[in-house]
Amino acid sequence: MNTILQVTWIVIETIALSVFSPFFWVVIILVIMQYRNKVAIEREIMGIEQEPIKELVLDSVFYGVIAATIGSLIMVFLGITIENIGLQYVWPLAILLMFISPRYICFSYSGGIVSLVSLIFGTPKISVPALMAIVGILHLMESLLIYIDGWRIPTPIFIKLKDGRIAGGFTMQKFWPIPFAALTVVSAANISGELIHMPEWWPVLRPEGIDPSTAVFLIIPAVAALGYGDLALTRLPEEKTRLSSKRLFFFSGMLILFSVIGIYERIFQYVAAIFAPVAHEFLIIIGQREEKDKPPIFVAPDRGLMVLTTAKDSPARRMGIKPGDVILTVNGVYVNEPDDIIRVLEERPKILWITVKDMEGNYTNYEYRDEEGVYSLGILVVPKTVGIVYDINEDGIILRKLKTFFKNIFKKGE
């Protein structure tokens, strides 16, 4: 028990040291860039962001550190070292892929590509099982992050259906910096200070070509990034993210398994390198296809106004009005257009009576009091027609520019 506590404390200290790594601040800058896009969409649709960028980034760091601590303990427990795993190649490639599509910042893609190049061409010389195992553990962290944080503060959007109707939905865009503790093997001659003697069964995954009985393992700081992008049209954001996290958990378990077997059977190194990007992309495609095949939840009703979201600290949220609720009357006045609510609130009523029908068909009467008068409910409703429609396009900067370039060429040729 004393050994476990000592190792846990060293892991926590090492994660704290990761904050001083330049890579950590590179990740923070990337996170800020992505959240600026999220905030821009919210300002365009809602007129105001749901949370300032500062709060979004701080939340991401908080949850990222929690996941990193859990993942680091798993890596140390298994004894996975970062000897020759090629992070110096994976990182630049991940950043480049991010400009093609934001979701490609994920190490499944860059790690899988680097591993395949190494296996086929023999360069760069890296430990493919170790790299793929770490990618699997990172996705294990991601599945946890999606489960506890992926559904929080989704961005409301409107899309145009094939039949011309407008549907509301949510896009979930999350990015987490992951300052984790990693194992490396060093020469005993370079180590000073007290050593922690590990049990005989450790490490579970014995590094290739290293005798654990004489090797000295050092815990060092490292930095990674995780991103999550998804669309919720046929499910509520929380339900959608919980399903996605369970699938990703299974994916990460399989990737770790292939990586471990790859230590003993080389063919499974190829399996892990191909499985990582292909299976990850498959999960995303399955999720997108499910959204297309099922009818959306948030479609404007014939009578009343359907709420897509409520603003933070707004009267509607304080009353308990939820996404999917249909507002039927406000102070006894039937409402079918947003202007109907505006006319009721022009008189700055001090008391509001609102009747809504929820998604299960139940009717509820809400009451709200404000001695200074109510001038806004703080709701975003699903309109019957809308000028701002979200383009479901995850293309990044480079891909968008290439499409524009070739489009212009074809126009000139006509």
Short mmCIF file of C-alpha atoms in Angstrom, two decimals:
data_model
loop_
_atom_site.label_atom_id
_atom_site.label_comp_id
_atom_site.label_asym_id
_atom_site.label_seq_id
_atom_site.Cartn_x
_atom_site.Cartn_y
_atom_site.Cartn_z
CA MET A 1 0.00 0.00 0.00
CA ASN A 2 2.87 2.37 0.83
CA THR A 3 4.38 1.75 -2.64
CA ILE A 4 1.08 2.56 -4.34
CA LEU A 5 0.76 5.83 -2.41
CA GLN A 6 4.35 6.79 -3.23
CA VAL A 7 3.88 6.15 -6.94
CA THR A 8 0.54 7.99 -6.96
CA TRP A 9 2.11 11.03 -5.33
CA ILE A 10 4.98 11.05 -7.84
CA VAL A 11 2.46 10.84 -10.70
CA ILE A 12 0.55 13.85 -9.32
CA GLU A 13 3.77 15.84 -8.90
CA THR A 14 4.86 14.98 -12.43
CA ILE A 15 1.53 16.07 -13.92
CA ALA A 16 1.91 19.38 -12.09
CA LEU A 17 5.34 19.82 -13.69
CA SER A 18 3.81 19.28 -17.16
CA VAL A 19 2.28 22.76 -16.91
CA PHE A 20 5.77 24.19 -17.48
CA SER A 21 6.22 22.26 -20.73
CA PRO A 22 6.10 24.36 -23.94
CA PHE A 23 3.93 21.65 -25.50
CA PHE A 24 1.32 22.21 -22.80
CA TRP A 25 0.96 25.85 -23.82
CA VAL A 26 0.86 24.89 -27.48
CA VAL A 27 -2.13 22.70 -26.61
CA ILE A 28 -3.74 25.56 -24.67
CA ILE A 29 -3.39 27.83 -27.71
CA LEU A 30 -4.99 25.15 -29.92
CA VAL A 31 -7.83 24.75 -27.42
CA ILE A 32 -8.42 28.51 -27.41
CA MET A 33 -8.51 28.55 -31.23
CA GLN A 34 -11.14 25.82 -31.32
CA TYR A 35 -13.31 27.41 -28.64
CA ARG A 36 -13.21 30.72 -30.49
CA ASN A 37 -15.04 28.96 -33.33
CA LYS A 38 -17.61 27.58 -30.88
CA VAL A 39 -18.21 31.01 -29.32
CA ALA A 40 -18.53 32.63 -32.77
CA ILE A 41 -21.33 30.23 -33.72
CA GLU A 42 -23.16 30.89 -30.44
CA ARG A 43 -22.91 34.66 -30.87
CA GLU A 44 -24.27 34.37 -34.39
CA ILE A 45 -27.24 32.19 -33.41
CA MET A 46 -27.99 33.31 -29.84
CA GLY A 47 -26.53 36.80 -29.82
CA ILE A 48 -24.31 35.89 -26.87
CA GLU A 49 -21.93 33.10 -25.91
CA GLN A 50 -23.07 30.60 -23.29
CA GLU A 51 -19.72 30.69 -21.50
CA PRO A 52 -16.68 32.95 -22.04
CA ILE A 53 -13.63 31.33 -23.60
CA LYS A 54 -11.71 31.66 -20.34
CA GLU A 55 -14.25 29.51 -18.49
CA LEU A 56 -14.33 26.92 -21.28
CA VAL A 57 -10.55 26.58 -21.25
CA LEU A 58 -10.35 26.35 -17.45
CA ASP A 59 -13.01 23.64 -17.45
CA SER A 60 -11.09 21.74 -20.12
CA VAL A 61 -7.88 21.93 -18.09
CA PHE A 62 -9.68 20.79 -14.91
CA TYR A 63 -11.29 17.73 -16.52
CA GLY A 64 -8.15 17.03 -18.56
CA VAL A 65 -6.02 16.83 -15.41
CA ILE A 66 -8.50 14.43 -13.77
CA ALA A 67 -8.46 12.11 -16.80
CA ALA A 68 -4.68 12.45 -17.12
CA THR A 69 -4.18 11.33 -13.52
CA ILE A 70 -6.28 8.21 -14.06
CA GLY A 71 -4.62 7.42 -17.39
CA SER A 72 -1.13 8.00 -15.99
CA LEU A 73 -1.74 5.57 -13.14
CA ILE A 74 -2.89 2.95 -15.66
CA MET A 75 0.23 3.48 -17.80
CA VAL A 76 2.52 3.23 -14.77
CA PHE A 77 0.64 0.17 -13.49
CA LEU A 78 1.07 -1.58 -16.85
CA GLY A 79 4.66 -0.41 -17.13
CA ILE A 80 4.27 1.16 -20.59
CA THR A 81 7.35 3.20 -21.40
CA ILE A 82 7.67 5.98 -23.96
CA GLU A 83 11.02 4.76 -25.26
CA ASN A 84 11.16 5.48 -28.98
CA ILE A 85 7.43 6.01 -29.42
CA GLY A 86 7.91 8.89 -31.86
CA LEU A 87 5.95 11.70 -30.22
CA GLN A 88 8.22 14.13 -32.07
CA TYR A 89 6.65 12.82 -35.31
CA VAL A 90 3.10 12.29 -34.02
CA TRP A 91 2.70 15.81 -32.67
CA PRO A 92 3.49 17.83 -35.85
CA LEU A 93 1.40 15.47 -37.95
CA ALA A 94 -1.55 15.81 -35.55
CA ILE A 95 -1.38 19.61 -35.80
CA LEU A 96 -1.24 19.44 -39.60
CA LEU A 97 -4.22 17.05 -39.73
CA MET A 98 -6.16 19.42 -37.46
CA PHE A 99 -6.19 21.99 -40.28
CA ILE A 100 -7.83 19.41 -42.54
CA SER A 101 -10.50 18.65 -39.92
CA PRO A 102 -10.52 19.59 -36.21
CA ARG A 103 -11.26 16.03 -35.13
CA TYR A 104 -8.03 14.80 -36.75
CA ILE A 105 -5.97 16.31 -33.93
CA CYS A 106 -6.69 12.95 -32.29
CA PHE A 107 -3.60 10.75 -31.97
CA SER A 108 -5.46 7.77 -33.49
CA TYR A 109 -4.86 9.25 -36.93
CA SER A 110 -1.34 10.65 -36.60
CA GLY A 111 -0.19 7.76 -34.39
CA GLY A 112 -1.59 5.17 -36.80
CA ILE A 113 0.04 6.86 -39.81
CA VAL A 114 3.45 7.17 -38.11
CA SER A 115 3.25 3.53 -36.97
CA LEU A 116 2.40 2.25 -40.45
CA VAL A 117 5.24 4.26 -42.01
CA SER A 118 7.63 2.84 -39.43
CA LEU A 119 6.45 -0.74 -39.97
CA ILE A 120 6.53 -0.57 -43.77
CA PHE A 121 9.65 1.51 -44.38
CA GLY A 122 11.59 0.84 -41.18
CA THR A 123 11.84 4.55 -40.40
CA PRO A 124 11.35 6.32 -38.12
CA LYS A 125 12.45 3.61 -35.72
CA ILE A 126 9.79 3.60 -33.00
CA SER A 127 8.14 1.14 -30.65
CA VAL A 128 4.79 0.67 -32.35
CA PRO A 129 3.24 -1.40 -29.48
CA ALA A 130 4.14 1.29 -26.94
CA LEU A 131 2.83 4.12 -29.15
CA MET A 132 -0.44 2.33 -29.91
CA ALA A 133 -0.90 1.32 -26.25
CA ILE A 134 -0.51 4.93 -25.19
CA VAL A 135 -2.98 6.02 -27.89
CA GLY A 136 -5.41 3.42 -26.52
CA ILE A 137 -5.01 4.70 -22.98
CA LEU A 138 -5.46 8.28 -24.20
CA HIS A 139 -8.77 7.20 -25.73
CA LEU A 140 -9.68 5.50 -22.50
CA MET A 141 -9.22 8.93 -20.90
CA GLU A 142 -11.25 10.47 -23.73
CA SER A 143 -14.16 8.08 -23.17
CA LEU A 144 -14.20 9.17 -19.53
CA LEU A 145 -14.02 12.85 -20.50
CA ILE A 146 -16.85 12.49 -23.01
CA TYR A 147 -18.99 10.76 -20.39
CA ILE A 148 -18.53 13.41 -17.71
CA ASP A 149 -17.91 16.58 -19.76
CA GLY A 150 -18.71 16.00 -23.44
CA TRP A 151 -22.39 16.88 -23.12
CA ARG A 152 -21.87 20.07 -21.10
CA ILE A 153 -22.57 23.43 -22.78
CA PRO A 154 -23.44 22.12 -26.27
CA THR A 155 -23.76 24.72 -29.02
CA PRO A 156 -27.29 25.10 -30.45
CA ILE A 157 -27.57 25.03 -34.23
CA PHE A 158 -30.22 25.06 -36.95
CA ILE A 159 -30.03 22.86 -40.03
CA LYS A 160 -32.19 22.62 -43.11
CA LEU A 161 -33.79 19.22 -43.69
CA LYS A 162 -34.23 17.67 -47.13
CA ASP A 163 -37.94 18.50 -47.08
CA GLY A 164 -37.15 22.19 -46.49
CA ARG A 165 -38.10 22.29 -42.82
CA ILE A 166 -35.80 23.73 -40.18
CA ALA A 167 -34.61 21.51 -37.34
CA GLY A 168 -32.72 22.44 -34.24
CA GLY A 169 -29.88 20.46 -32.74
CA PHE A 170 -26.60 20.71 -30.91
CA THR A 171 -22.99 20.41 -31.86
CA MET A 172 -20.62 19.21 -29.16
CA GLN A 173 -17.07 20.50 -29.56
CA LYS A 174 -14.70 19.73 -26.72
CA PHE A 175 -10.93 19.89 -26.47
CA TRP A 176 -8.83 18.85 -23.50
CA PRO A 177 -5.13 19.33 -22.73
CA ILE A 178 -3.73 16.12 -21.23
CA PRO A 179 -0.62 16.68 -19.07
CA PHE A 180 0.25 13.11 -18.14
CA ALA A 181 3.04 11.21 -16.42
CA ALA A 182 4.97 8.78 -18.57
CA LEU A 183 7.53 6.07 -17.86
CA THR A 184 11.00 5.97 -19.37
CA VAL A 185 13.98 3.68 -18.76
CA VAL A 186 17.28 5.26 -17.70
CA SER A 187 20.72 4.12 -16.66
CA ALA A 188 21.12 3.49 -12.95
CA ALA A 189 24.34 5.51 -13.07
CA ASN A 190 22.34 8.63 -13.93
CA ILE A 191 19.97 8.32 -10.98
CA SER A 192 20.46 9.86 -7.57
CA GLY A 193 18.17 9.81 -4.60
CA GLU A 194 15.85 7.21 -3.15
CA LEU A 195 14.39 4.49 -5.38
CA ILE A 196 10.96 2.89 -4.98
CA HIS A 197 11.19 -0.90 -5.17
CA MET A 198 8.27 -2.26 -7.18
CA PRO A 199 6.67 -5.72 -6.71
CA GLU A 200 8.10 -8.66 -8.63
CA TRP A 201 5.07 -8.88 -10.92
CA TRP A 202 5.68 -5.36 -12.21
CA PRO A 203 5.76 -4.23 -14.98
CA VAL A 204 2.82 -6.07 -16.49
CA LEU A 205 3.99 -5.18 -20.01
CA ARG A 206 7.71 -5.81 -19.93
CA PRO A 207 9.60 -3.52 -22.36
CA GLU A 208 11.28 -5.37 -25.22
CA GLY A 209 14.99 -6.00 -24.68
CA ILE A 210 14.99 -4.71 -21.09
CA ASP A 211 15.47 -6.72 -17.91
CA PRO A 212 13.01 -5.20 -15.38
CA SER A 213 14.99 -6.66 -12.46
CA THR A 214 17.97 -4.42 -13.24
CA ALA A 215 16.31 -1.55 -15.11
CA VAL A 216 15.52 1.80 -13.49
CA PHE A 217 12.24 3.43 -14.52
CA LEU A 218 11.76 7.18 -14.33
CA ILE A 219 8.42 8.99 -14.36
CA ILE A 220 8.60 12.09 -16.58
CA PRO A 221 6.08 14.74 -17.68
CA ALA A 222 4.47 14.53 -21.13
CA VAL A 223 1.65 16.35 -22.89
CA ALA A 224 -1.09 15.24 -25.28
CA ALA A 225 -4.38 16.67 -26.54
CA LEU A 226 -7.81 15.10 -26.93
CA GLY A 227 -10.72 16.41 -28.94
CA TYR A 228 -14.36 15.43 -29.31
CA GLY A 229 -16.76 16.56 -31.98
CA ASP A 230 -20.29 15.26 -32.43
CA LEU A 231 -23.74 16.29 -33.55
CA ALA A 232 -27.00 15.67 -31.66
CA LEU A 233 -30.16 15.93 -33.75
CA THR A 234 -32.05 12.73 -32.92
CA ARG A 235 -30.94 12.46 -29.29
CA LEU A 236 -30.37 14.91 -26.46
CA PRO A 237 -26.68 15.83 -26.04
CA GLU A 238 -26.28 13.92 -22.78
CA GLU A 239 -27.78 10.74 -24.24
CA LYS A 240 -25.67 11.04 -27.41
CA THR A 241 -22.39 11.56 -25.55
CA ARG A 242 -23.04 8.67 -23.15
CA LEU A 243 -23.52 6.34 -26.13
CA SER A 244 -20.39 7.69 -27.83
CA SER A 245 -18.30 7.29 -24.67
CA LYS A 246 -19.30 3.64 -24.27
CA ARG A 247 -18.36 2.87 -27.87
CA LEU A 248 -15.04 4.67 -27.47
CA PHE A 249 -14.33 2.74 -24.27
CA PHE A 250 -14.71 -0.52 -26.21
CA PHE A 251 -12.51 0.86 -29.01
CA SER A 252 -9.75 1.83 -26.58
CA GLY A 253 -9.86 -1.58 -24.90
CA MET A 254 -9.44 -3.34 -28.25
CA LEU A 255 -6.56 -1.05 -29.27
CA ILE A 256 -4.73 -1.68 -25.99
CA LEU A 257 -5.26 -5.43 -26.42
CA PHE A 258 -3.88 -5.42 -29.99
CA SER A 259 -0.90 -3.36 -28.82
CA VAL A 260 -0.07 -5.78 -26.01
CA ILE A 261 -0.32 -8.82 -28.30
CA GLY A 262 1.83 -6.92 -30.80
CA ILE A 263 4.76 -7.18 -28.38
CA TYR A 264 4.75 -10.95 -28.99
CA GLU A 265 3.24 -11.19 -32.51
CA ARG A 266 4.45 -8.57 -35.00
CA ILE A 267 1.39 -8.91 -37.23
CA PHE A 268 -0.72 -7.36 -34.46
CA GLN A 269 1.40 -4.22 -34.65
CA TYR A 270 0.00 -3.76 -38.16
CA VAL A 271 -3.47 -4.59 -36.84
CA ALA A 272 -3.19 -1.93 -34.12
CA ALA A 273 -1.76 0.71 -36.50
CA ILE A 274 -4.61 0.18 -39.00
CA PHE A 275 -7.31 -0.33 -36.37
CA ALA A 276 -6.59 2.99 -34.63
CA PRO A 277 -7.52 5.44 -37.44
CA VAL A 278 -9.96 3.18 -39.31
CA ALA A 279 -12.04 2.10 -36.30
CA HIS A 280 -12.02 5.63 -34.87
CA GLU A 281 -13.31 7.04 -38.16
CA PHE A 282 -15.86 4.21 -38.36
CA LEU A 283 -17.27 5.20 -34.97
CA ILE A 284 -17.69 8.78 -36.17
CA ILE A 285 -19.35 7.70 -39.43
CA ILE A 286 -21.74 5.39 -37.55
CA GLY A 287 -22.74 8.25 -35.27
CA GLN A 288 -23.31 10.59 -38.20
CA ARG A 289 -25.33 8.00 -40.09
CA GLU A 290 -27.56 7.40 -37.08
CA GLU A 291 -28.29 11.12 -37.00
CA LYS A 292 -29.29 11.10 -40.67
CA ASP A 293 -31.48 7.98 -40.52
CA LYS A 294 -33.65 9.03 -37.57
CA PRO A 295 -36.06 11.98 -37.38
CA PRO A 296 -34.74 15.01 -35.48
CA ILE A 297 -36.18 15.86 -32.07
CA PHE A 298 -36.29 19.62 -32.37
CA VAL A 299 -38.72 20.54 -35.15
CA ALA A 300 -41.12 23.48 -34.92
CA PRO A 301 -44.60 22.28 -33.82
CA ASP A 302 -47.85 23.37 -35.44
CA ARG A 303 -48.95 24.98 -32.17
CA GLY A 304 -46.69 26.70 -29.68
CA LEU A 305 -42.93 27.32 -29.64
CA MET A 306 -40.38 24.56 -29.08
CA VAL A 307 -37.45 25.52 -26.86
CA LEU A 308 -34.03 24.51 -28.18
CA THR A 309 -32.02 25.93 -25.29
CA THR A 310 -32.18 28.43 -22.44
CA ALA A 311 -29.61 31.07 -21.54
CA LYS A 312 -27.55 30.79 -18.36
CA ASP A 313 -29.30 32.40 -15.33
CA SER A 314 -32.29 33.30 -17.51
CA PRO A 315 -35.89 33.34 -16.19
CA ALA A 316 -36.69 30.31 -18.37
CA ARG A 317 -33.85 28.24 -16.89
CA ARG A 318 -34.69 29.32 -13.34
CA MET A 319 -38.28 28.22 -13.88
CA GLY A 320 -37.14 24.79 -15.07
CA ILE A 321 -37.99 25.04 -18.76
CA LYS A 322 -35.93 22.48 -20.68
CA PRO A 323 -34.86 21.84 -24.29
CA GLY A 324 -37.72 20.14 -26.12
CA ASP A 325 -40.44 21.83 -24.06
CA VAL A 326 -43.16 23.50 -26.14
CA ILE A 327 -44.38 26.82 -24.76
CA LEU A 328 -48.12 27.08 -25.34
CA THR A 329 -49.16 30.20 -23.41
CA VAL A 330 -47.50 33.11 -21.63
CA ASN A 331 -49.73 34.96 -19.17
CA GLY A 332 -52.77 33.42 -20.83
CA VAL A 333 -51.77 34.47 -24.36
CA TYR A 334 -51.30 31.68 -26.92
CA VAL A 335 -47.91 31.94 -28.60
CA ASN A 336 -46.99 30.62 -32.04
CA GLU A 337 -44.27 33.06 -33.05
CA PRO A 338 -41.39 34.64 -31.07
CA ASP A 339 -43.05 38.02 -31.59
CA ASP A 340 -46.02 36.79 -29.53
CA ILE A 341 -43.76 36.47 -26.48
CA ILE A 342 -42.09 39.80 -27.20
CA ARG A 343 -45.48 41.57 -27.18
CA VAL A 344 -46.38 40.04 -23.80
CA LEU A 345 -43.04 41.09 -22.30
CA GLU A 346 -43.21 44.65 -23.66
CA GLU A 347 -45.26 45.53 -20.58
CA ARG A 348 -42.48 44.25 -18.28
CA PRO A 349 -44.79 41.97 -16.25
CA LYS A 350 -43.66 41.24 -12.71
CA ILE A 351 -45.33 37.82 -12.74
CA LEU A 352 -45.24 35.25 -15.54
CA TRP A 353 -47.47 32.20 -15.95
CA ILE A 354 -46.25 29.86 -18.62
CA THR A 355 -47.83 26.60 -19.78
CA VAL A 356 -45.57 24.10 -21.53
CA LYS A 357 -45.84 20.59 -22.95
CA ASP A 358 -42.74 18.45 -22.48
CA MET A 359 -41.36 15.81 -24.84
CA GLU A 360 -43.45 13.08 -23.16
CA GLY A 361 -46.66 15.04 -23.72
CA ASN A 362 -47.07 16.15 -20.10
CA TYR A 363 -48.37 19.66 -19.37
CA THR A 364 -46.75 21.85 -16.70
CA ASN A 365 -47.53 25.35 -15.45
CA TYR A 366 -44.53 27.48 -14.44
CA GLU A 367 -44.57 30.71 -12.47
CA TYR A 368 -41.85 33.35 -12.25
CA ARG A 369 -41.73 36.61 -10.25
CA ASP A 370 -39.44 39.60 -10.65
CA GLU A 371 -40.25 42.90 -8.94
CA GLU A 372 -38.27 44.81 -11.59
CA GLY A 373 -40.26 43.25 -14.38
CA VAL A 374 -39.37 40.57 -16.94
CA TYR A 375 -38.19 41.78 -20.35
CA SER A 376 -36.78 38.51 -21.72
CA LEU A 377 -37.30 34.79 -21.12
CA GLY A 378 -33.80 33.94 -22.32
CA ILE A 379 -34.83 31.17 -24.71
CA LEU A 380 -33.86 30.09 -28.20
CA VAL A 381 -36.79 28.50 -30.03
CA VAL A 382 -36.92 26.36 -33.14
CA PRO A 383 -38.34 28.63 -35.86
CA LYS A 384 -40.41 27.63 -38.84
CA THR A 385 -38.04 29.58 -41.07
CA VAL A 386 -34.58 30.86 -40.25
CA GLY A 387 -31.87 32.88 -41.91
CA ILE A 388 -28.92 31.29 -40.12
CA VAL A 389 -28.47 27.63 -40.97
CA TYR A 390 -25.49 25.62 -39.74
CA ASP A 391 -23.44 23.95 -42.44
CA ILE A 392 -22.55 20.45 -41.25
CA ASN A 393 -19.02 20.62 -42.59
CA GLU A 394 -16.00 19.62 -40.55
CA ASP A 395 -13.47 20.67 -43.16
CA GLY A 396 -10.50 22.52 -41.77
CA ILE A 397 -8.64 25.51 -43.15
CA ILE A 398 -6.42 23.64 -45.64
CA LEU A 399 -9.23 21.50 -47.09
CA ARG A 400 -11.57 24.50 -47.42
CA LYS A 401 -8.88 26.46 -49.29
CA LEU A 402 -8.18 23.53 -51.62
CA LYS A 403 -11.88 23.18 -52.42
CA THR A 404 -12.15 26.92 -53.09
CA PHE A 405 -9.01 26.80 -55.26
CA PHE A 406 -10.26 23.97 -57.47
CA LYS A 407 -13.76 25.44 -57.62
CA ASN A 408 -12.35 28.69 -58.94
CA ILE A 409 -10.28 26.80 -61.54
CA PHE A 410 -13.33 24.97 -62.84
CA LYS A 411 -15.33 28.20 -63.01
CA LYS A 412 -12.59 29.85 -65.10
CA GLY A 413 -12.52 26.86 -67.42
CA GLU A 414 -16.25 27.04 -68.18
#
